[in-house]
CSV table of C-alpha atoms and ligand atoms in Angstrom, one decimal:
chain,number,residue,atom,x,y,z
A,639,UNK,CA,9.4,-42.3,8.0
A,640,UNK,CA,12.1,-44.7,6.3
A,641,UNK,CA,14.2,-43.7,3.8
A,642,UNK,CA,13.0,-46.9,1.6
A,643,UNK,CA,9.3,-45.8,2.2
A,644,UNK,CA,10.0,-42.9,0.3
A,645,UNK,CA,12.0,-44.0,-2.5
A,646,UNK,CA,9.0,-46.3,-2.9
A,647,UNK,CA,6.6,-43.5,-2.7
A,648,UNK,CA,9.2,-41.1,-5.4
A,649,UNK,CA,9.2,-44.3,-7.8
A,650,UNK,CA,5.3,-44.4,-7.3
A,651,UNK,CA,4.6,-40.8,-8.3
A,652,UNK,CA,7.1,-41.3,-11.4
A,653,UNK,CA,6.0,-44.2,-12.6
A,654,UNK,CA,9.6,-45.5,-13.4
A,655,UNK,CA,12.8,-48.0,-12.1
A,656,UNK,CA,14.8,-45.4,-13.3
A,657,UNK,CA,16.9,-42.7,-12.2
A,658,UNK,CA,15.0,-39.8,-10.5
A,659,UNK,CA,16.7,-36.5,-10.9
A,660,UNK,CA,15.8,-33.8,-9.1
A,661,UNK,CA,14.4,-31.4,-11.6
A,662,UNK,CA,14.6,-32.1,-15.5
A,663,UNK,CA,13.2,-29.8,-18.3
A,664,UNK,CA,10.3,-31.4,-20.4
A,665,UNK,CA,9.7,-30.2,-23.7
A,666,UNK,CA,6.1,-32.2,-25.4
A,667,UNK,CA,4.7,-28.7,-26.3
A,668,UNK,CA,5.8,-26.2,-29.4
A,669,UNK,CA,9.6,-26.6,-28.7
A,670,UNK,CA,10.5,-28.4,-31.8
A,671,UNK,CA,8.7,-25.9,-34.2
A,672,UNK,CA,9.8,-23.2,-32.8
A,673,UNK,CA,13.6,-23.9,-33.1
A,674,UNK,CA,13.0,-25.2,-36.3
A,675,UNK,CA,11.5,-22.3,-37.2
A,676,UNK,CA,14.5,-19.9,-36.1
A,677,UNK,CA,17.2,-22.0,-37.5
A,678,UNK,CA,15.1,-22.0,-41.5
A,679,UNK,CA,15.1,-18.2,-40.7
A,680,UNK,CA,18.3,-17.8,-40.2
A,681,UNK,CA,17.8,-15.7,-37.2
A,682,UNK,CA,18.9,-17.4,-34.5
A,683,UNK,CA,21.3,-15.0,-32.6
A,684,UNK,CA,20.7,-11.6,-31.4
A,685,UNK,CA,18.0,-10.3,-33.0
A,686,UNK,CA,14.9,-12.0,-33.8
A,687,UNK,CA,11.0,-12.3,-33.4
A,688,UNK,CA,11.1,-14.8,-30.7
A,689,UNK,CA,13.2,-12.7,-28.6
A,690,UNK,CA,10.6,-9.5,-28.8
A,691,UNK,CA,8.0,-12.7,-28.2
A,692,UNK,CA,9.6,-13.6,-24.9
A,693,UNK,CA,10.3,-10.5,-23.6
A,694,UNK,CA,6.3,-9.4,-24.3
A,695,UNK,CA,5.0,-12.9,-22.9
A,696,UNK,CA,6.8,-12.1,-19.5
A,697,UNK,CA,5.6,-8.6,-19.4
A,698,UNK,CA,2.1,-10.0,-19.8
A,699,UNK,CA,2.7,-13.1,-17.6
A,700,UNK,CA,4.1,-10.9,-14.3
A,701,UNK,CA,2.4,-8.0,-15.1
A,702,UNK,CA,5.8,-5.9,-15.1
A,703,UNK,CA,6.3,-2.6,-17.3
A,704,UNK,CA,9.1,-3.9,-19.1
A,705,UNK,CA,11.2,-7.4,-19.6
A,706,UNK,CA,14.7,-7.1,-20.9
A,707,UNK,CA,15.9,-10.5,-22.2
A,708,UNK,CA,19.3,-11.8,-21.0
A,709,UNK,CA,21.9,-14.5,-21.8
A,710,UNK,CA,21.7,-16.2,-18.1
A,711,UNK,CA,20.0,-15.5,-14.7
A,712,UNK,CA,23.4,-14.4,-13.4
A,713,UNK,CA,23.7,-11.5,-16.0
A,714,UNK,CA,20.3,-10.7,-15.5
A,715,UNK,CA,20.9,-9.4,-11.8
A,716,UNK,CA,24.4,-8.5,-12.9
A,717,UNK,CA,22.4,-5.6,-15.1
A,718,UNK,CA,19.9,-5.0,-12.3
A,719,UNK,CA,22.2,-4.2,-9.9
A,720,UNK,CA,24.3,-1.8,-12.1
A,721,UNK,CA,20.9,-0.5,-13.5
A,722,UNK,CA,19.9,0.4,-9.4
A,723,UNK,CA,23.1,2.4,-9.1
A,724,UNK,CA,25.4,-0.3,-7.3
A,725,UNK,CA,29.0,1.0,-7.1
A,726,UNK,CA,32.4,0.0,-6.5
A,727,UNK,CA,32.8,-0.5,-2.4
A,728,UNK,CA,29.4,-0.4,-1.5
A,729,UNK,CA,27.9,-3.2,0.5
A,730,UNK,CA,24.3,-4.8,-0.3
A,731,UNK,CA,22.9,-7.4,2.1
A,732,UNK,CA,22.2,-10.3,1.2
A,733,UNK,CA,21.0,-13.9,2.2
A,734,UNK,CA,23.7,-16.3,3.2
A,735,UNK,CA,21.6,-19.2,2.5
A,736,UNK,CA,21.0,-18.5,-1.6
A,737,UNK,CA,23.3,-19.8,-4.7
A,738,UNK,CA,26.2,-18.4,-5.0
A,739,UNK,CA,25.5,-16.5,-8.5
A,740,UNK,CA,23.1,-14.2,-6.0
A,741,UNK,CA,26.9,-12.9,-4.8
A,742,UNK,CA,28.9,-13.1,-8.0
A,743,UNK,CA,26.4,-10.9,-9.5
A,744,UNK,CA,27.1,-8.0,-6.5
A,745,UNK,CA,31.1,-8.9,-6.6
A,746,UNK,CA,31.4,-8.2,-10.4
A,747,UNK,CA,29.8,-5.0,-9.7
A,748,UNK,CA,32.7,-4.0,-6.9
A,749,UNK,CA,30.6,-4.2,-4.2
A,750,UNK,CA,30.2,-6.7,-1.4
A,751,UNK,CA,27.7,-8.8,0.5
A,752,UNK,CA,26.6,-8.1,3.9
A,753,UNK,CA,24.6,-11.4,5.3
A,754,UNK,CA,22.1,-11.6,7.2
A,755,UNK,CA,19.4,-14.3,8.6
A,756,UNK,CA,16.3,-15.9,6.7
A,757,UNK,CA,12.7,-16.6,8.0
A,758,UNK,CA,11.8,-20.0,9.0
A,759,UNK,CA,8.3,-19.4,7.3
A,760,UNK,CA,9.9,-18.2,3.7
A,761,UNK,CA,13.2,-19.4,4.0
A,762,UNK,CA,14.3,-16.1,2.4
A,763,UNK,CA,15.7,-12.7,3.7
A,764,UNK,CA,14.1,-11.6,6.8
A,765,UNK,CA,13.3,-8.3,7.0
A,766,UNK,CA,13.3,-8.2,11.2
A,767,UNK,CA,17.4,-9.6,10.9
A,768,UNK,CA,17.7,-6.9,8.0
A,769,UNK,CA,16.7,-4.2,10.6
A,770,UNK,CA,18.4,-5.7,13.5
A,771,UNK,CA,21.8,-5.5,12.0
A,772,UNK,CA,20.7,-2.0,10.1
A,773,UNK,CA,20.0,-0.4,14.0
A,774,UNK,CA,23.2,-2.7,15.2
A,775,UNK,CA,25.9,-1.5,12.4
A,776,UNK,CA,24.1,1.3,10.3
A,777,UNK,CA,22.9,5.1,9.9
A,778,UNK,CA,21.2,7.1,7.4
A,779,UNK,CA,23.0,9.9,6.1
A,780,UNK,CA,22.2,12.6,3.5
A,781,UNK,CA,23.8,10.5,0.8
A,782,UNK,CA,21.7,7.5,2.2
A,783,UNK,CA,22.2,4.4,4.0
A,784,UNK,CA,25.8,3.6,5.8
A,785,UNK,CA,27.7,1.4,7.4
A,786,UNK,CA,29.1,3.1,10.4
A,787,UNK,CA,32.1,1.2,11.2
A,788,UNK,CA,33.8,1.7,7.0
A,789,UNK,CA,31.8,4.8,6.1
A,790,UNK,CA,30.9,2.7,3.0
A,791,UNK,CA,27.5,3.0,1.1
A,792,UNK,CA,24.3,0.3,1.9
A,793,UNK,CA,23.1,0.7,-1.5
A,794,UNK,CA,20.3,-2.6,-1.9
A,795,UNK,CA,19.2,-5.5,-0.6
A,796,UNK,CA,18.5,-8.5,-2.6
A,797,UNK,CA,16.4,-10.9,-1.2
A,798,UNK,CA,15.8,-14.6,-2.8
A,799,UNK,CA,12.7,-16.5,-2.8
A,800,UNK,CA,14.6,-19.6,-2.1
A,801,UNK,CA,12.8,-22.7,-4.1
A,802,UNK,CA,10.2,-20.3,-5.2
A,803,UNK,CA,8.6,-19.4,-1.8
A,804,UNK,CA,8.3,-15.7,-1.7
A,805,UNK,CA,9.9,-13.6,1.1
A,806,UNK,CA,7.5,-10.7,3.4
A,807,UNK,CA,7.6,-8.4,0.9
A,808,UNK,CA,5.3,-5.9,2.7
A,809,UNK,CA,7.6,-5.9,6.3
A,810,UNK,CA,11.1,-5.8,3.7
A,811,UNK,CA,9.5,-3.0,1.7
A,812,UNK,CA,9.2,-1.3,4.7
A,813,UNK,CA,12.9,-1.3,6.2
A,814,UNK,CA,14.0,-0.7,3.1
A,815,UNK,CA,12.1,3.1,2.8
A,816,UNK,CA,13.1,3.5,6.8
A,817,UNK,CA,16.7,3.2,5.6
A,818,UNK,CA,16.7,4.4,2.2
A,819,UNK,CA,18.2,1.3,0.2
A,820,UNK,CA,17.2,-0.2,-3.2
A,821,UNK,CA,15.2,-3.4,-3.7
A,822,UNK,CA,16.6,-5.8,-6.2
A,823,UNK,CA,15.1,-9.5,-6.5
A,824,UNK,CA,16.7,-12.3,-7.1
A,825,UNK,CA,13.4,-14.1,-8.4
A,826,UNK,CA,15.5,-16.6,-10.1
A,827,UNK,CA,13.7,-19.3,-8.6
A,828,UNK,CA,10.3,-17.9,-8.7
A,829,UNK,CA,8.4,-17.6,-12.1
A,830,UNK,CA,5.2,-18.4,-11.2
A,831,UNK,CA,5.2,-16.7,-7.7
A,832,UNK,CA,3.2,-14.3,-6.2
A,833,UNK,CA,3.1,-12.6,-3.1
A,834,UNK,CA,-0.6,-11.0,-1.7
A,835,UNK,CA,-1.4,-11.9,-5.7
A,836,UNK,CA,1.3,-9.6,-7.6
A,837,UNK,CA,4.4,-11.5,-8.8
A,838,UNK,CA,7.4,-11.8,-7.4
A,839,UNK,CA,10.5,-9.7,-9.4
A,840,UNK,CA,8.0,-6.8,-9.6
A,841,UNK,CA,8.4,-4.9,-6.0
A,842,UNK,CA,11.8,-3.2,-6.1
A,843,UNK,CA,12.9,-1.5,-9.3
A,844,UNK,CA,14.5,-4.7,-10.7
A,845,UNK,CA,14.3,-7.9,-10.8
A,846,UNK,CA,15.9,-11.2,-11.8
A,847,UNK,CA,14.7,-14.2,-13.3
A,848,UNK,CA,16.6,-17.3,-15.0
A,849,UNK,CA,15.5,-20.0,-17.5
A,850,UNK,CA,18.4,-21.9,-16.4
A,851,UNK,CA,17.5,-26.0,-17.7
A,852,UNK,CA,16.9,-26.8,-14.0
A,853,UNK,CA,14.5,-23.8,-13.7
A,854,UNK,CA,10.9,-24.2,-14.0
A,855,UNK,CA,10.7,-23.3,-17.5
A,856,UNK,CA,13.9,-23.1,-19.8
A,857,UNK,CA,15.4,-21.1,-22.7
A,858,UNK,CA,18.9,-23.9,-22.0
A,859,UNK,CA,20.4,-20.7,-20.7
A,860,UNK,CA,18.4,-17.4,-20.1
A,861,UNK,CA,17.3,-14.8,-17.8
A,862,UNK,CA,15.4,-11.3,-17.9
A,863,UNK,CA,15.5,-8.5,-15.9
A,864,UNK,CA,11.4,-7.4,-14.3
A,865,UNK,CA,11.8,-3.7,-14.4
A,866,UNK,CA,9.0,-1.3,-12.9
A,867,UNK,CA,9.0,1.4,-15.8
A,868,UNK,CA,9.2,1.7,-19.3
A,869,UNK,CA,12.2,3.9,-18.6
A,870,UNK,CA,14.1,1.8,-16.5
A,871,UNK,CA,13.6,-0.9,-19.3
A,872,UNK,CA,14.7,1.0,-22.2
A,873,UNK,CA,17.5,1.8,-20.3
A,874,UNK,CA,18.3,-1.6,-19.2
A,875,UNK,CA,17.5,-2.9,-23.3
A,876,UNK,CA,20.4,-0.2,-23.9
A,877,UNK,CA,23.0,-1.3,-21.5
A,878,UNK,CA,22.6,-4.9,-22.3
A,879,UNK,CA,23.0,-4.9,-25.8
A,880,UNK,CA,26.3,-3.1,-26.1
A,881,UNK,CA,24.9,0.5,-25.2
A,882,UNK,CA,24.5,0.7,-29.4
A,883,UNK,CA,22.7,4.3,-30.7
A,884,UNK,CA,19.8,3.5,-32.7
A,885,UNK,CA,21.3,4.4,-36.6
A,886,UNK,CA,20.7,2.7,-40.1
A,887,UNK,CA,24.5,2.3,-40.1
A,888,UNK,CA,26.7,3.6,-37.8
A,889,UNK,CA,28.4,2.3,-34.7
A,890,UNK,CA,28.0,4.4,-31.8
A,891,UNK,CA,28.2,3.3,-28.2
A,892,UNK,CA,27.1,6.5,-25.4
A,893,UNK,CA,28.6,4.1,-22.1
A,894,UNK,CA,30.5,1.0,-21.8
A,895,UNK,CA,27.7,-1.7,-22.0
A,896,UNK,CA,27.1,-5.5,-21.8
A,897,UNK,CA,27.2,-7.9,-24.6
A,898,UNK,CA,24.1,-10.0,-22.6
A,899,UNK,CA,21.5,-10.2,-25.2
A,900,UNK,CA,19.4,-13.6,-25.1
A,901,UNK,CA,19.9,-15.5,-29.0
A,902,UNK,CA,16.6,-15.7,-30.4
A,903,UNK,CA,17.2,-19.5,-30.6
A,904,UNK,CA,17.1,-19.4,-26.8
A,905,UNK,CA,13.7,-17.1,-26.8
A,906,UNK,CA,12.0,-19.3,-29.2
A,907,UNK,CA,12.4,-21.9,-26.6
A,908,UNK,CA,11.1,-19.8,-23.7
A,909,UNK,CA,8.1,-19.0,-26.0
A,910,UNK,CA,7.1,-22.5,-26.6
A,911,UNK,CA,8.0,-23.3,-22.5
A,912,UNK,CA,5.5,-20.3,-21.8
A,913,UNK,CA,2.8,-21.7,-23.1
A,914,UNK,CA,3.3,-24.7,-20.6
A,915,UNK,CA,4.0,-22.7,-17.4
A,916,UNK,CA,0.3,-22.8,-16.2
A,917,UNK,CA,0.0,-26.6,-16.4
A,918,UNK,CA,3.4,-27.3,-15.1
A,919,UNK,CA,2.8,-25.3,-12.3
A,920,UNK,CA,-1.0,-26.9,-11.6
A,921,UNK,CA,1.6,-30.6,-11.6
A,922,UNK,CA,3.6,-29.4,-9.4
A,923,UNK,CA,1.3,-28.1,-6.7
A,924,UNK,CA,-0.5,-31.3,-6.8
A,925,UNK,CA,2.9,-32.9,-6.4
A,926,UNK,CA,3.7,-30.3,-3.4
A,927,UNK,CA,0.2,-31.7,-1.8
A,928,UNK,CA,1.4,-35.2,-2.1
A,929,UNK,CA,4.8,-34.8,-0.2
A,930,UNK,CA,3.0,-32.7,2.4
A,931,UNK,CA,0.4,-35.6,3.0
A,932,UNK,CA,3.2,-38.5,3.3
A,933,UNK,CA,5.2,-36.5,5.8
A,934,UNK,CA,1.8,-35.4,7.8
A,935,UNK,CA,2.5,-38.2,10.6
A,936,UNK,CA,6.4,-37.8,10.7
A,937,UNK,CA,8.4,-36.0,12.4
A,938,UNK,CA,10.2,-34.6,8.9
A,939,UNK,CA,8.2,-31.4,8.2
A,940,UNK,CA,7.8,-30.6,4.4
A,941,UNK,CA,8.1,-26.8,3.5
A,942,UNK,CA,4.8,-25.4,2.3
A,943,UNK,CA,4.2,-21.8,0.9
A,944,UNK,CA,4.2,-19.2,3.2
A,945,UNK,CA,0.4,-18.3,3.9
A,946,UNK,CA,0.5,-15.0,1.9
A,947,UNK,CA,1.9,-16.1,-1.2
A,948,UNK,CA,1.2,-18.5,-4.0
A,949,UNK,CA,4.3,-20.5,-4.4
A,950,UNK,CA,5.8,-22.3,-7.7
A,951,UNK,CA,6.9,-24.9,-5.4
A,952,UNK,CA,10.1,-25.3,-7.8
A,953,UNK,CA,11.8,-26.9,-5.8
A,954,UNK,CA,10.2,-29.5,-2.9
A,955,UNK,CA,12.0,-29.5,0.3
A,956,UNK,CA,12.0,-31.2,3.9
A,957,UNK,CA,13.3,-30.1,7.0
A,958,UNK,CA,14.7,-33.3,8.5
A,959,UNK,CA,14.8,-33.6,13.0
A,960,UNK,CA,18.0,-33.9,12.8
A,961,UNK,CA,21.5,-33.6,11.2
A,962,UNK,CA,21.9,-37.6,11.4
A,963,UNK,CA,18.4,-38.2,9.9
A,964,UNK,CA,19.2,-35.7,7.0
A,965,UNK,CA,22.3,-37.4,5.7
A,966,UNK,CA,21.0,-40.8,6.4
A,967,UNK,CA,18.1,-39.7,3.9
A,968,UNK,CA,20.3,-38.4,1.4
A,969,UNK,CA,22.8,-41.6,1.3
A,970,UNK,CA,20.1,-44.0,0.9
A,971,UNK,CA,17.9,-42.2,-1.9
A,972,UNK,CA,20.7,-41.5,-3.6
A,973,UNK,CA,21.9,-44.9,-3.2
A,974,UNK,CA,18.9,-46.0,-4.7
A,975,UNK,CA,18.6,-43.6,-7.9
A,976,UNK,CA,16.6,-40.9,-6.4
A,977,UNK,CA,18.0,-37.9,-6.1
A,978,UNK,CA,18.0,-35.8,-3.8
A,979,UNK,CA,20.2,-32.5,-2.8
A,980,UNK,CA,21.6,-31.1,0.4
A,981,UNK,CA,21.1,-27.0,0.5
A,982,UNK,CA,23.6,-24.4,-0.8
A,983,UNK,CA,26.7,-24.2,1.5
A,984,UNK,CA,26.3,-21.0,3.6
A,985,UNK,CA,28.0,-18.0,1.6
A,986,UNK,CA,30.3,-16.8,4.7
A,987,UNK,CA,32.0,-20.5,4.5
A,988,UNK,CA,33.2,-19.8,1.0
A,989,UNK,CA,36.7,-18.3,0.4
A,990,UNK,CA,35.6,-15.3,-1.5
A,991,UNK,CA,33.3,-14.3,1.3
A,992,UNK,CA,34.8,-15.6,4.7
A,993,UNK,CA,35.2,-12.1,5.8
A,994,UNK,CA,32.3,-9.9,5.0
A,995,UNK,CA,30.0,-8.7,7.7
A,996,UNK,CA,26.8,-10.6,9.1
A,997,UNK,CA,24.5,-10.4,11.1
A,998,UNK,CA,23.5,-13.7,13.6
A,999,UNK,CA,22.6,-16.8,10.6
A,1000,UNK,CA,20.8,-19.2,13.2
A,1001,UNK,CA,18.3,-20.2,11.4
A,1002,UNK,CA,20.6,-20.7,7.8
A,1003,UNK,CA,22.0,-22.6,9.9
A,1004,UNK,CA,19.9,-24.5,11.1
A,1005,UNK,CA,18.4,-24.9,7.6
A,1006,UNK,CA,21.8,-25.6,6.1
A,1007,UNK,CA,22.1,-28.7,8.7
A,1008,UNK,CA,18.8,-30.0,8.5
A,1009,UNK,CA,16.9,-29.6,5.0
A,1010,UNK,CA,17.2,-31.7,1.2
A,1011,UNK,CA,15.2,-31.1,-1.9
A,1012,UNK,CA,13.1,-33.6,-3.1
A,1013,UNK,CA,12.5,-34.5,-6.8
A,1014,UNK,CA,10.6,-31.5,-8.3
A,1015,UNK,CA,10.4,-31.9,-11.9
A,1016,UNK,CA,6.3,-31.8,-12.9
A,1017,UNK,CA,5.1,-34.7,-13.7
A,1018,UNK,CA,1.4,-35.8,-15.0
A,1019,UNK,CA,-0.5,-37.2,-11.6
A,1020,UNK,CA,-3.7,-39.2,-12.6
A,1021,UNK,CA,-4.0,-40.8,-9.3
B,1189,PLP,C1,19.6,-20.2,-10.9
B,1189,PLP,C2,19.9,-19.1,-10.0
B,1189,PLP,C3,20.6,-17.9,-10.4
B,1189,PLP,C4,21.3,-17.7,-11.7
B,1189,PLP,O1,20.8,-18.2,-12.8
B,1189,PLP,P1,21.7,-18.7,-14.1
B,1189,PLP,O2,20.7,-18.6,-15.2
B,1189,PLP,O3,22.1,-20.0,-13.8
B,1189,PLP,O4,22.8,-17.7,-14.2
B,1189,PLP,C5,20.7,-16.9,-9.5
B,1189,PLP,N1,20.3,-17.0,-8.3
B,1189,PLP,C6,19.7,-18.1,-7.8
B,1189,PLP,C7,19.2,-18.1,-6.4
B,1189,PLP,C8,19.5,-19.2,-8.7
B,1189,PLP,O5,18.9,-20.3,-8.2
């Protein structure tokens, strides 16, 4: 395969001489009337119909007991995590191969990452490494889950289903009950994806989605917390709007809360990209399908869902032979106004988190060295 062969092939698929980004929001549905309709309302900050709307559309859409609305992805986990009982100095383990808001959200709750290795088939956590290091570093106590050498807490684990492929939810389910730590997902990536047929976001407790604008749907800036009960939800509502008590006119506040409510301008977006998500998502797999068939014959292997999930395929991505062959690839399409994108930077090579403790990352590594995304954004395919 030659990098020119598939610029062609990209320029084919989008029908244009143009630039080719990687993913790019389209909006040819109810958008425009929606907005408008929140700006003549006046309504278009924190409370609102649209917001309700949303909130109600995801419940329905993922099948969870309760969506809470939020002003980002990144906030979204933030209130997850603090709703799962995360606490100064605890660890949770984590993916090195994610985005780096995966960690921000677990550092501005005190705590701090523990890494540990992904599966070559989802590309996300990997519940044998989780164990490994667990059996390696770890024992359960009375109290719960700890980390022998500091005495400090494992509280969660938040897996990522990196580009939408879910992680084995079955086998991570399992290690965490054997050692007694919390599920929190980082579905950011993942509207749309479902694991044995129930949607990602909806296993642990939490979960956390974003309608960031290179998502697969958008709100401009959004997330929403999945949470299993209506409890949990009410609580969550509670904490992130300001931990206000109901009353016609008073200001009361029971517990220092969060100020990340999503602006009903925002939802009224995320309503009108809702009603798109099914046919976005039918694009894109036939999109996935194409890539797969023009790489058949090569020796670059294209990443296809894992065989017990039903992937969003958010982002495309191809595992290149080698290091060389990888950044060849990504000078010359992005030479030639395609673009593509080498992975996240591992999380241990960052400053913040140099010096955290891991477990062996051979194959982030490997992944790190040898994969790019390929343009995702859905596009109508006639041919
Ligand atoms: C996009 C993303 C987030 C955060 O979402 P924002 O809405 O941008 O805050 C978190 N984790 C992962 C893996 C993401 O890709």
């Amino acid at each position: 395969m030659k990098p020119a062969s598939l610029v062609e092939f990209v320029r084919d698929i989008y029908q244009t001489d143009d630039f080719i980004p990687l993913h790019a929001p389209t909006f040819n549905g109810s958008e425009q009337k929606y907005v408008q309709e929140t700006i003549e309302s006046t309504f278009v900050s924190s409370v609102g119909k649209f917001v309700d709307q949303f909130e109600q559309n995801i419940e329905a859409y993922t099948g969870t007991q309760k969506a809470v609305a939020t002003v980002n992805g990144t906030a979204a986990l933030h209130a997850a995590l603090y709703m799962a009982g995360v606490q100064r100095g605890d660890f949770v383990i984590t993916q090195a191969l994610t985005f780096v808001a995966t960690c921000n959200a677990l550092h501005h709750m005190g705590a701090e990452p523990i890494f540990v290795d992904v599966s070559p088939v989802s590309l996300g956590l990997c519940p044998k490494a989780m164990d490994e290091f667990l059996t390696e570093h770890c024992q359960v106590v009375e109290s719960g889950c700890i980390h022998k050498k500091t005495q400090r807490p494992v509280r969660a684990v938040v897996p990522m289903h990196t580009f939408g492929h879910p992680v084995e939810l079955d086998e991570l389910l399992a290690v965490c009950q054997k050692w007694n730590i919390a599920l929190v997902e980082d579905a950011a990536e993942s509207l749309g994806s479902f694991y044995k047929g129930k949607h990602t976001g909806t296993f642990g407790d939490f979960g956390a989605v974003s309608f960031n604008g290179n998502k697969i749907i958008t709100t401009g800036g959004g997330g929403m917390v999945l949470c299993r009960t209506q409890e949990l939800g009410a609580r969550t509502k509670h904490i992130t709007t300001t931990a206000k008590v109901p009353h016609p006119y008073e200001f009361y506040h029971d517990e220092a809360g969060f100020n990340y409510r999503m602006p009903n301008l925002n939802a009224a977006l995320g309503c009108a990209q809702m009603e798109v998500l099914d046919q976005y998502l039918a694009q894109k797999r036939v999109l996935a399908n194409r890539y797969h068939s023009f790489f058949e014959n090569s020796d670059f292997q294209f990443v296809v869902e894992p065989e017990y999930a039903q992937s969003n395929y958010w982002l495309n991505a191809l595992i290149c032979p080698s290091a060389e062959a990888r950044d060849e690839l990504l000078k010359q399409t992005n030479d030639s106004g395609v673009m593509t994108r080498p992975i996240w930077q591992l999380m241990h090579r960052l400053p913040m988190f140099k010096d955290v403790p891991r477990g062996d990352l051979t194959q982030s590594e490997h992944i790190e060295a040898h994969l790019i995304n390929l343009p995702s954004s859905p596009v109508l395919l006639e041919k």
